[in-house]
Tab-separated table of C-alpha atoms in Angstrom:
chain	number	residue	atom	x	y	z
A	116	MET	CA	24.615	14.377	-30.317
A	117	PRO	CA	21.873	17.090	-29.931
A	118	ILE	CA	20.092	15.377	-27.082
A	119	ILE	CA	21.921	16.262	-23.704
A	120	VAL	CA	21.252	14.269	-20.633
A	121	ASN	CA	21.192	16.273	-17.480
A	122	LEU	CA	20.571	13.314	-15.003
A	123	ASP	CA	23.839	14.016	-13.190
A	124	VAL	CA	22.597	17.626	-12.432
A	125	MET	CA	19.361	16.444	-11.082
A	126	MET	CA	20.953	13.835	-9.035
A	127	ALA	CA	23.374	16.395	-7.570
A	128	LYS	CA	20.413	18.821	-6.723
A	129	ARG	CA	18.585	15.923	-5.055
A	130	LYS	CA	21.766	14.697	-3.308
A	131	ILE	CA	21.290	11.074	-4.408
A	132	SER	CA	24.115	8.703	-5.515
A	133	LEU	CA	23.942	6.660	-8.741
A	134	GLY	CA	23.846	3.379	-6.755
A	135	GLU	CA	21.105	4.715	-4.492
A	136	LEU	CA	18.896	5.866	-7.434
A	137	ALA	CA	19.641	2.674	-9.299
A	138	GLU	CA	18.336	0.616	-6.355
A	139	LYS	CA	15.131	2.738	-5.934
A	140	ILE	CA	14.147	2.586	-9.612
A	141	ASP	CA	15.189	-1.155	-9.978
A	142	LEU	CA	17.890	-0.511	-12.610
A	143	THR	CA	21.431	-1.754	-12.577
A	144	PRO	CA	24.031	0.874	-11.685
A	145	ALA	CA	25.708	0.106	-15.019
A	146	ASN	CA	22.623	0.786	-17.092
A	147	LEU	CA	21.991	3.920	-15.128
A	148	SER	CA	25.488	5.101	-15.621
A	149	ILE	CA	25.197	4.726	-19.338
A	150	LEU	CA	22.158	6.952	-19.427
A	151	LYS	CA	23.863	9.434	-17.069
A	152	THR	CA	26.904	9.758	-19.178
A	153	GLY	CA	24.862	10.394	-22.352
A	154	LYS	CA	25.992	7.197	-24.060
A	155	ALA	CA	22.538	5.611	-24.136
A	156	LYS	CA	20.918	5.302	-27.573
A	157	ALA	CA	17.418	5.059	-26.095
A	158	VAL	CA	15.485	5.293	-22.863
A	159	ARG	CA	12.230	3.510	-22.115
A	160	PHE	CA	9.378	5.694	-20.923
A	161	SER	CA	8.935	3.506	-17.966
A	162	THR	CA	12.561	4.162	-16.799
A	163	LEU	CA	12.121	7.812	-17.526
A	164	GLU	CA	8.929	7.854	-15.454
A	165	ALA	CA	10.631	6.053	-12.527
A	166	ILE	CA	13.571	8.538	-12.551
A	167	CYS	CA	11.208	11.492	-12.710
A	168	LYS	CA	9.090	10.029	-9.917
A	169	GLU	CA	12.058	9.470	-7.585
A	170	LEU	CA	13.801	12.662	-8.256
A	171	ASP	CA	10.442	14.695	-8.255
A	172	CYS	CA	11.187	16.375	-11.652
A	173	GLN	CA	9.988	16.580	-15.211
A	174	PRO	CA	11.401	14.724	-18.250
A	175	GLY	CA	12.557	18.160	-19.507
A	176	ASP	CA	14.668	18.593	-16.472
A	177	ILE	CA	16.714	15.486	-17.540
A	178	LEU	CA	16.663	15.599	-21.252
A	179	GLU	CA	17.592	18.677	-23.297
A	180	TYR	CA	17.782	19.421	-27.056
A	181	ARG	CA	20.589	21.528	-28.467
A	182	SER	CA	20.884	22.216	-32.218
A	183	GLU	CA	24.130	21.104	-33.821
A	184	ALA	CA	24.062	24.170	-35.954
A	185	LYS	CA	27.458	25.965	-36.054
A	186	ASP	CA	27.508	29.525	-34.545
A	187	GLU	CA	27.197	32.268	-37.203
A	188	LYS	CA	29.129	35.387	-36.676
C-alpha cells in the first residue's frame, strides 16, 4: 500500500505508549493498534486531529505517500 503510517515513530519521539495515547484521544487500544500497524483502511479526520493535537505534530508527520513504481536501473 502506498500510504505509510508513521504513528509508531511519532509515538516513540514523544515517549508515549499505545495505551496512554488511546486513553487520551478516547479510542480503544485495539483500534489505535490497527492504525499504528498500517492495517486501517480509513481514518476519521476527528481521530487524526486528536492524534495530532496530543502528539503536537502535523498529519504529514503521521501519514506518508510512497509510490509503488518499481525502481528503474
